[in-house]
Short mmCIF file of C-alpha atoms in Angstrom, two decimals:
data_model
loop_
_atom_site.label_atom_id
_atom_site.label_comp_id
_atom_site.label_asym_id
_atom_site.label_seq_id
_atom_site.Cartn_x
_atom_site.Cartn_y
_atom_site.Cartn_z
CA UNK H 1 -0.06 30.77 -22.33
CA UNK H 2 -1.13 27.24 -24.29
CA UNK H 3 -4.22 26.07 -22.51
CA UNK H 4 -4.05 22.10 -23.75
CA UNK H 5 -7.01 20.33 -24.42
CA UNK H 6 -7.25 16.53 -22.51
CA UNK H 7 -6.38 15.04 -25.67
CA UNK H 8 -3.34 16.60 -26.11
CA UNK H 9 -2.06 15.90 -22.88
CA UNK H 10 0.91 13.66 -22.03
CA UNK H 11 0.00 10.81 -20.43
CA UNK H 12 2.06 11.99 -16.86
CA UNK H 13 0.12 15.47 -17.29
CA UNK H 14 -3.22 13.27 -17.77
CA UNK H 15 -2.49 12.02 -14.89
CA UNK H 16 -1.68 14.65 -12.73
CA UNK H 17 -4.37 16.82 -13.61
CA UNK H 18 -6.66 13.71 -12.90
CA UNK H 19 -5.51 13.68 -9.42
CA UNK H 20 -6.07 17.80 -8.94
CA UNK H 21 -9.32 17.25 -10.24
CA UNK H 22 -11.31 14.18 -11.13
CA UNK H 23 -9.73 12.06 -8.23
CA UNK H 24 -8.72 14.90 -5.46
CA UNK H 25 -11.85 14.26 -3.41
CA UNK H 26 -11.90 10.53 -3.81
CA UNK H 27 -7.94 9.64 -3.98
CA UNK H 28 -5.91 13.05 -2.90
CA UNK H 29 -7.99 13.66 0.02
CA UNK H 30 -7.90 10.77 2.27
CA UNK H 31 -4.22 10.37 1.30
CA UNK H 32 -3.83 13.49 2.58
CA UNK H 33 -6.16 12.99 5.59
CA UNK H 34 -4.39 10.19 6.43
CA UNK H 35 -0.05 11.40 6.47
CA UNK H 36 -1.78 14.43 8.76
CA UNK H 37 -4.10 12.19 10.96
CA UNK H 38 -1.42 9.31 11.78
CA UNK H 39 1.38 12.02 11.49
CA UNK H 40 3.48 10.20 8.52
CA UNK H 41 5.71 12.68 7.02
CA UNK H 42 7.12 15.57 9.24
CA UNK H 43 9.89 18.26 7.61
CA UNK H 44 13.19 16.54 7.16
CA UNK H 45 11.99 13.42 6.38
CA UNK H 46 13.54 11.47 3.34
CA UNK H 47 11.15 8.83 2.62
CA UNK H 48 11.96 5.84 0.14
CA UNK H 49 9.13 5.68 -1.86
CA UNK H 50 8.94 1.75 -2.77
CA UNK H 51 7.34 0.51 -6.20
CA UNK H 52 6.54 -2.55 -7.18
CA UNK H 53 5.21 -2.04 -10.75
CA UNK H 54 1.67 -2.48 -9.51
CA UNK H 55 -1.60 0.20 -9.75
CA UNK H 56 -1.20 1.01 -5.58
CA UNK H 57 2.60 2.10 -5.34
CA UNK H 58 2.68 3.97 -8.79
CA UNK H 59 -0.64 5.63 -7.48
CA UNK H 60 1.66 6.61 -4.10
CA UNK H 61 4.13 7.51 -6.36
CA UNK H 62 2.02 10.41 -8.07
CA UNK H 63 0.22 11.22 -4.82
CA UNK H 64 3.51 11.95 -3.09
CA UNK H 65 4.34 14.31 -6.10
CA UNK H 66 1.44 16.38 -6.02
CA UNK H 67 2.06 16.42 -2.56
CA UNK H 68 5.33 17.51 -2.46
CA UNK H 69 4.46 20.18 -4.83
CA UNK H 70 2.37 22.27 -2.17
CA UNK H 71 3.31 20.86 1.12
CA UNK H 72 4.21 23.44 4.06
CA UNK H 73 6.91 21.87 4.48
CA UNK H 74 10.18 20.20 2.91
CA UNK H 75 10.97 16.54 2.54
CA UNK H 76 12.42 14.62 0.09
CA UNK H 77 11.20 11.67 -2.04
CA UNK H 78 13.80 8.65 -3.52
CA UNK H 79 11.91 6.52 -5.87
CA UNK H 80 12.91 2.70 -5.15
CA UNK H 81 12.06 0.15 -7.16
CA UNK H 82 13.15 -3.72 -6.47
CA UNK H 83 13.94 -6.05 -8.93
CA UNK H 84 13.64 -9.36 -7.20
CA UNK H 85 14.09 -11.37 -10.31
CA UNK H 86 11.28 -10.29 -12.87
CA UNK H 87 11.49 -11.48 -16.09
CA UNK H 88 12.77 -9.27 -18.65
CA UNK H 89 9.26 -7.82 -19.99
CA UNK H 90 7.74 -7.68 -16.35
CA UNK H 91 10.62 -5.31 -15.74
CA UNK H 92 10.49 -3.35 -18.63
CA UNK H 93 7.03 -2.61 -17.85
CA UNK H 94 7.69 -1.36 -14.54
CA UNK H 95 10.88 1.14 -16.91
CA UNK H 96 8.21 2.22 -18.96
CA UNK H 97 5.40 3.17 -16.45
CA UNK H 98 7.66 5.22 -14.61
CA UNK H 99 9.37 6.79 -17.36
CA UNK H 100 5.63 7.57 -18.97
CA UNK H 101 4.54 8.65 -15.44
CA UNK H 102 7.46 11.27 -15.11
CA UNK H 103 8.85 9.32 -11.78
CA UNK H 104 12.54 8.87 -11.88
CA UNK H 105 13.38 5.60 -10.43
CA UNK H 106 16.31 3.99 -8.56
CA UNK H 107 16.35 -0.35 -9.29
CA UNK H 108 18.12 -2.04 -7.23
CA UNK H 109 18.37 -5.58 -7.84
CA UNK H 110 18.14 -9.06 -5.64
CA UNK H 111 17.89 -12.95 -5.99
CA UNK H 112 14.35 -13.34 -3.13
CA UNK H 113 12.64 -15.18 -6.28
CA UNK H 114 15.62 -17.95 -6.70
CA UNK H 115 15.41 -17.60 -2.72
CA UNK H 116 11.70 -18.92 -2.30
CA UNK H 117 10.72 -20.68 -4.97
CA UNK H 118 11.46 -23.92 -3.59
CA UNK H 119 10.17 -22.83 -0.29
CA UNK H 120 6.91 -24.77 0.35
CA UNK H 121 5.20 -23.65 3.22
CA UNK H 122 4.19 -19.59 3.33
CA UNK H 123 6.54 -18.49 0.46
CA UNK H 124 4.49 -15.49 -0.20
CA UNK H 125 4.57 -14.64 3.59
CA UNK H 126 8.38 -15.46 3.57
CA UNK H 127 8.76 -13.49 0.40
CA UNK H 128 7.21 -10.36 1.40
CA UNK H 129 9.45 -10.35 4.91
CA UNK H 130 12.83 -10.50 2.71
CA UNK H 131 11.37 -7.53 0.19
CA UNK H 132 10.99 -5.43 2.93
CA UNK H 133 14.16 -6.21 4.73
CA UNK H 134 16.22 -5.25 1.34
CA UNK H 135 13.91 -2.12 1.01
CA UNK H 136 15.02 -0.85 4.88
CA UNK H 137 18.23 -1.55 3.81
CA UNK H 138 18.56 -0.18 0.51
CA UNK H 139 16.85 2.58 1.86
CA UNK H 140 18.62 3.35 4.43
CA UNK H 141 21.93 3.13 2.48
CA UNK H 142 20.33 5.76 0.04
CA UNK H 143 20.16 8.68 3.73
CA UNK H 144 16.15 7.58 4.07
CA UNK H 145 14.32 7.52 7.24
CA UNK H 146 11.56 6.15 6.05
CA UNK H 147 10.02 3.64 3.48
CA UNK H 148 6.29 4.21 2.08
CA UNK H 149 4.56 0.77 0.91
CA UNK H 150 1.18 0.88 -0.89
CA UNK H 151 -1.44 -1.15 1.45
CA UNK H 152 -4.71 0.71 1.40
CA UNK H 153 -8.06 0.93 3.03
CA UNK H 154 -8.90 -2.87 1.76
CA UNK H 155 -5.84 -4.18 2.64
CA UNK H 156 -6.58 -3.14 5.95
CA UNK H 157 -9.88 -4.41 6.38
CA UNK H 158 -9.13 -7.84 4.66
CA UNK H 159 -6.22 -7.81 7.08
CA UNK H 160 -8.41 -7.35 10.21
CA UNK H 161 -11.14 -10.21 9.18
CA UNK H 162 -8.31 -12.47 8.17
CA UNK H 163 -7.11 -11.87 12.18
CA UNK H 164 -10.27 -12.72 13.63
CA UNK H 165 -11.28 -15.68 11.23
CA UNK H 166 -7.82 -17.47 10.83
CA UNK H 167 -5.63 -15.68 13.62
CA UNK H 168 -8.31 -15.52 16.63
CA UNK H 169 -7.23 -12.34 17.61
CA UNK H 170 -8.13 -8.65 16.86
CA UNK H 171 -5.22 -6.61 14.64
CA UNK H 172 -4.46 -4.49 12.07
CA UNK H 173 -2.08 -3.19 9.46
CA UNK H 174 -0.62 -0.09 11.21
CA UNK H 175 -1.04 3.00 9.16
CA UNK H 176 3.28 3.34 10.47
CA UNK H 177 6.00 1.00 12.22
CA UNK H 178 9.20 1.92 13.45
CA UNK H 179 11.42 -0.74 12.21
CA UNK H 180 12.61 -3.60 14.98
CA UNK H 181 16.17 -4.32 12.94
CA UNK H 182 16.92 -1.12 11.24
CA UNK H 183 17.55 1.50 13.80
CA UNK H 184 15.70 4.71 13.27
CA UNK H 185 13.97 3.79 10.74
CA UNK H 186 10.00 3.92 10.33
CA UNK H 187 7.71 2.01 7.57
CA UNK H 188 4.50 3.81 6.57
CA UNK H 189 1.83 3.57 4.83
CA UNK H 190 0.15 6.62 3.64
CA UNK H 191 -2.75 4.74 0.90
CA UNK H 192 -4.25 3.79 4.36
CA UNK H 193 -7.43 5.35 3.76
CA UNK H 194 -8.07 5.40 0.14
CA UNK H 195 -9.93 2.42 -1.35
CA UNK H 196 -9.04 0.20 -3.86
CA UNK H 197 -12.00 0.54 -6.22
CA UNK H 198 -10.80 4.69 -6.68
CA UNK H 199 -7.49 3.29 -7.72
CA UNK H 200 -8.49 1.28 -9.87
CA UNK H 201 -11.17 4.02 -11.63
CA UNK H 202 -7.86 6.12 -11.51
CA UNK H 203 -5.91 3.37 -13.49
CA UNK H 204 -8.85 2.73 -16.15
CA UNK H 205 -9.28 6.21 -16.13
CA UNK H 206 -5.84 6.78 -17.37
CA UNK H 207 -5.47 4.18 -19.65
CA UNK H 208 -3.09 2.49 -17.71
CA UNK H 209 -1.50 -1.01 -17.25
CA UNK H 210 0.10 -2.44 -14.42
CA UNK H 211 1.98 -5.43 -13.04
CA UNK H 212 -0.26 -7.78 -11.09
CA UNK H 213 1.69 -10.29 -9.79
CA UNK H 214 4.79 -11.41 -11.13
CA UNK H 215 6.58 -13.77 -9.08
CA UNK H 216 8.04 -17.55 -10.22
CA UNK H 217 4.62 -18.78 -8.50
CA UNK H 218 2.38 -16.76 -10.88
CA UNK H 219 4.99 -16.19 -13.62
CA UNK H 220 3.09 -14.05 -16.14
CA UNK H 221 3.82 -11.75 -19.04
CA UNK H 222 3.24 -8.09 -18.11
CA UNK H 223 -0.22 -8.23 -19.29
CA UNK H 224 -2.48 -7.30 -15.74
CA UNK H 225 -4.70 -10.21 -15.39
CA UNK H 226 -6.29 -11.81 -12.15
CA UNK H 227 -4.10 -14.80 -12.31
CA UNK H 228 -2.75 -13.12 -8.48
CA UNK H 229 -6.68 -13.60 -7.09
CA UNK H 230 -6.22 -17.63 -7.12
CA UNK H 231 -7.76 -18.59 -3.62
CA UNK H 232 -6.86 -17.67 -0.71
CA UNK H 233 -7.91 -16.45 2.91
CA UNK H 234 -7.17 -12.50 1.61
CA UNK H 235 -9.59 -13.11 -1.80
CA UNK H 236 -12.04 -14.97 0.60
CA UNK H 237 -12.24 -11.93 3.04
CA UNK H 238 -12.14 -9.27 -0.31
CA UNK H 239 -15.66 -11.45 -1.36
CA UNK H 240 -16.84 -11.37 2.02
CA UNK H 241 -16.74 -7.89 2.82
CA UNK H 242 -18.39 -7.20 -1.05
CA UNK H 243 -21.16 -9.11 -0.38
CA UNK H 244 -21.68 -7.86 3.25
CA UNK H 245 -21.30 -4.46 1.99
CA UNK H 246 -24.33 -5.16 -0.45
CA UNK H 247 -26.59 -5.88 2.17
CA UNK H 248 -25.01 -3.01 4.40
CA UNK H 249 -22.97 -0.63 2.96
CA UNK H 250 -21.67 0.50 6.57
CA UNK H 251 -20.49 -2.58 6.89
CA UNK H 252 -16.94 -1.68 5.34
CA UNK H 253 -16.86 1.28 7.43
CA UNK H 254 -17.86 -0.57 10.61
CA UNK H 255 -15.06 -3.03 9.98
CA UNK H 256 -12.57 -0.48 9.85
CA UNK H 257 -13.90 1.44 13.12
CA UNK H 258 -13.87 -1.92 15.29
CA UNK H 259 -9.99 -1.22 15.73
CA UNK H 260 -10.44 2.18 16.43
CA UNK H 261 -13.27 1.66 18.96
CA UNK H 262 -11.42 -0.96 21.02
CA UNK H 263 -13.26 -1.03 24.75
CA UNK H 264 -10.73 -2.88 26.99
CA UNK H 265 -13.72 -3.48 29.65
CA UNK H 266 -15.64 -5.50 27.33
CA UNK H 267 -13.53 -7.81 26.02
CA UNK H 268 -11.94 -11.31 28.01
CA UNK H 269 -8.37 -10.91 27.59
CA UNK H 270 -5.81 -8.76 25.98
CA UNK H 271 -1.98 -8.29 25.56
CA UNK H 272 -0.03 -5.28 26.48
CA UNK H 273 2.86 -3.33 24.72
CA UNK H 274 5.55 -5.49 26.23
CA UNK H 275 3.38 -8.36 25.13
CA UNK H 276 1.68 -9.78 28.34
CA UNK H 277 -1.63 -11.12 28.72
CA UNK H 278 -3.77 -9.66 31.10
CA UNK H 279 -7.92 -10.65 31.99
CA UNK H 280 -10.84 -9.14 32.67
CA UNK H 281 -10.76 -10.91 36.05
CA UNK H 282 -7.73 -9.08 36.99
CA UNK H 283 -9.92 -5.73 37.90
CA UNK H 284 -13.33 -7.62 38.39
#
């Protein structure tokens, strides 16, 4: 048996073995942790893995690998990737990272860029509601039940700050969603509680380069820049919970336990399941 050295190591095997060992506790574990704690994959399950060429869902990608490798149980993976109207290089990038990565992809394609560009108000918001309906569908065609995106821990936080300070109400990202137009099937998101700063040592770590952003509002080449952090509520909330978390590391933690730790007696108002309001002077 050839025991290779780290040099001599494909760049898919470099990665691997960087998840089994370098990155398990940081990366594999709360990935882990978190399909078993918010019960995201059960046996049977045929989950649409969706890629967008960027360092979160080729992460998932890997993670779901490894996991499949020594899970209990069997379920099957389908590797979907979108092409909503990348430029040539932009997608060859995204070809390349998989086929370096050892993840055999399915690209589908669709026009959602030539569909929003024009669009002035929320395109991005717009733009992200069509993805995901041609991922459910797409999916679905392919026999899935479910579709994995690659939100994680900060997304989540940002998420539930951007609620409060812009939204006035108290939400979150849910770690899963059963879909409301695409019967039986369930969106989830299984980075929910691994944080972005291990990805990205995972990325460097590898030597690896990623799409950023790559839509006809930040049309770039495939070089990863920070072109995608122009302002906006989500960058404000990323540099407020940086510099809160300097004064208080807990802070990051604490944000992510408020929706966990929800007391119903202590707060004025809230809305139910079938989405009405109720007061705390209904049971004072």
């Amino acid at each position: 048996m050839t025991i290779k050295n780290k040099e001599n190591l494909t760049p898919c095997e470099r990665a691997e073995e960087s998840i089994r060992k370098k990155f398990h506790k940081s990366i594999f574990t709360p990935f882990a942790k978190g399909i078993k704690q918010y019960e995201l994959l059960k046996e049977g399950d045929k989950v649409a893995v969706c890629i967008s060429g960027g360092k979160d869902s080729f992460l998932m990608a890997k993670l779901f690998q490894e996991l499949q490798r020594h899970h209990r149980f069997p379920f099957e993976l389908v590797f979907l990737v979108m092409n909503p109207g990348y430029n040539e290089e932009n997608a060859e990038l995204i070809r390349f990272n998989a086929e370096k990565l050892g993840i055999s992809i399915t690209v589908f394609q669709s026009e959602i860029f030539e569909n929003v560009v024009n669009i002035e108000k929320s395109p991005c918001y717009i733009c992200a509601r069509m993805r995901r309906g041609y991922l459910y569908s797409k999916a679905k065609e392919l026999g899935c039940n479910k579709i994995a995106l690659g939100h994680h821990y900060n997304d989540v936080n940002e998420t539930i700050l951007m609620g409060m300070l812009y939204g006035g109400q108290i939400q979150t990202m849910m770690p899963k969603v059963r879909s409301a137009n695409f019967e039986g099937m369930e969106l989830i998101r299984p980075m929910y509680l691994v944080h972005e700063e291990d990805i990205i040592a995972w990325r460097d770590y590898n030597e690896l380069r990623f799409l950023q952003c790559a839509c006809k509002f930040t049309e770039m080449t495939a070089k990863e820049t920070n072109s995608e952090e122009m302002t906006s509520k989500r960058k404000k909330m990323k540099e407020l919970i940086k510099k809160l978390k300097e004064e208080d590391f807990e802070t990051e933690q604490n944000i992510f336990k408020s929706v966990e730790n929800v007391n119903l007696s202590t707060v004025i108002g809230y809305k139910d399941k079938k989405g009405e309001r109720h007061y705390f002077t209904e049971d004072y």
